[in-house]
Amino acid sequence: MDHDLCRLTASEAAQRIAARDIKAEELVRSCLDRIEAREATVGAWEHVDP
């Protein structure tokens, strides 16, 4: 999986999903993985319910 998917803009992500370059599930997983990796340091989320 491409771990940089979470760095795409919303427009870029939409274009790549529409072009079938990536799946929405891949994008969401990348974002959730990033949250998990950084949350202890950042503390931005009260609750994440994937």
mmCIF file of C-alpha atoms in Angstrom:
data_model
loop_
_atom_site.group_PDB
_atom_site.id
_atom_site.type_symbol
_atom_site.label_atom_id
_atom_site.label_comp_id
_atom_site.label_asym_id
_atom_site.label_seq_id
_atom_site.Cartn_x
_atom_site.Cartn_y
_atom_site.Cartn_z
ATOM 1 C CA MET A 1 0.000 0.000 0.000
ATOM 2 C CA ASP A 2 1.092 3.511 -0.749
ATOM 3 C CA HIS A 3 1.611 5.203 2.632
ATOM 4 C CA ASP A 4 1.603 8.628 0.990
ATOM 5 C CA LEU A 5 -2.050 8.386 -0.031
ATOM 6 C CA CYS A 6 -3.031 10.264 3.119
ATOM 7 C CA ARG A 7 -1.053 13.231 1.810
ATOM 8 C CA LEU A 8 -3.220 13.634 -1.297
ATOM 9 C CA THR A 9 -5.529 16.628 -1.511
ATOM 10 C CA ALA A 10 -9.242 15.846 -1.678
ATOM 11 C CA SER A 11 -9.226 16.745 -5.383
ATOM 12 C CA GLU A 12 -6.236 14.516 -6.101
ATOM 13 C CA ALA A 13 -7.779 11.636 -4.175
ATOM 14 C CA ALA A 14 -11.104 12.011 -6.008
ATOM 15 C CA GLN A 15 -9.352 12.041 -9.378
ATOM 16 C CA ARG A 16 -7.299 8.953 -8.551
ATOM 17 C CA ILE A 17 -10.366 7.095 -7.271
ATOM 18 C CA ALA A 18 -12.361 8.070 -10.384
ATOM 19 C CA ALA A 19 -9.490 6.914 -12.597
ATOM 20 C CA ARG A 20 -9.392 3.642 -10.616
ATOM 21 C CA ASP A 21 -5.734 4.238 -9.757
ATOM 22 C CA ILE A 22 -6.594 3.651 -6.096
ATOM 23 C CA LYS A 23 -9.556 2.335 -4.128
ATOM 24 C CA ALA A 24 -11.376 4.431 -1.549
ATOM 25 C CA GLU A 25 -10.576 1.720 0.996
ATOM 26 C CA GLU A 26 -6.845 2.177 0.348
ATOM 27 C CA LEU A 27 -7.128 5.911 0.916
ATOM 28 C CA VAL A 28 -9.070 5.496 4.157
ATOM 29 C CA ARG A 29 -6.681 2.815 5.443
ATOM 30 C CA SER A 30 -3.718 5.085 4.706
ATOM 31 C CA CYS A 31 -5.346 7.920 6.657
ATOM 32 C CA LEU A 32 -6.244 5.663 9.584
ATOM 33 C CA ASP A 33 -2.716 4.228 9.645
ATOM 34 C CA ARG A 34 -1.310 7.765 9.750
ATOM 35 C CA ILE A 35 -3.629 8.701 12.619
ATOM 36 C CA GLU A 36 -2.564 5.590 14.537
ATOM 37 C CA ALA A 37 1.117 6.323 13.954
ATOM 38 C CA ARG A 38 0.955 9.982 15.022
ATOM 39 C CA GLU A 39 -1.892 10.191 17.550
ATOM 40 C CA ALA A 40 0.211 9.582 20.657
ATOM 41 C CA THR A 41 2.372 12.580 19.745
ATOM 42 C CA VAL A 42 -0.254 14.887 18.285
ATOM 43 C CA GLY A 43 -3.257 14.146 20.493
ATOM 44 C CA ALA A 44 -5.716 15.583 17.970
ATOM 45 C CA TRP A 45 -8.416 12.932 18.167
ATOM 46 C CA GLU A 46 -10.738 12.221 21.062
ATOM 47 C CA HIS A 47 -12.213 9.157 19.374
ATOM 48 C CA VAL A 48 -11.663 7.326 16.080
ATOM 49 C CA ASP A 49 -14.231 4.684 15.129
ATOM 50 C CA PRO A 50 -13.261 3.084 11.821
#
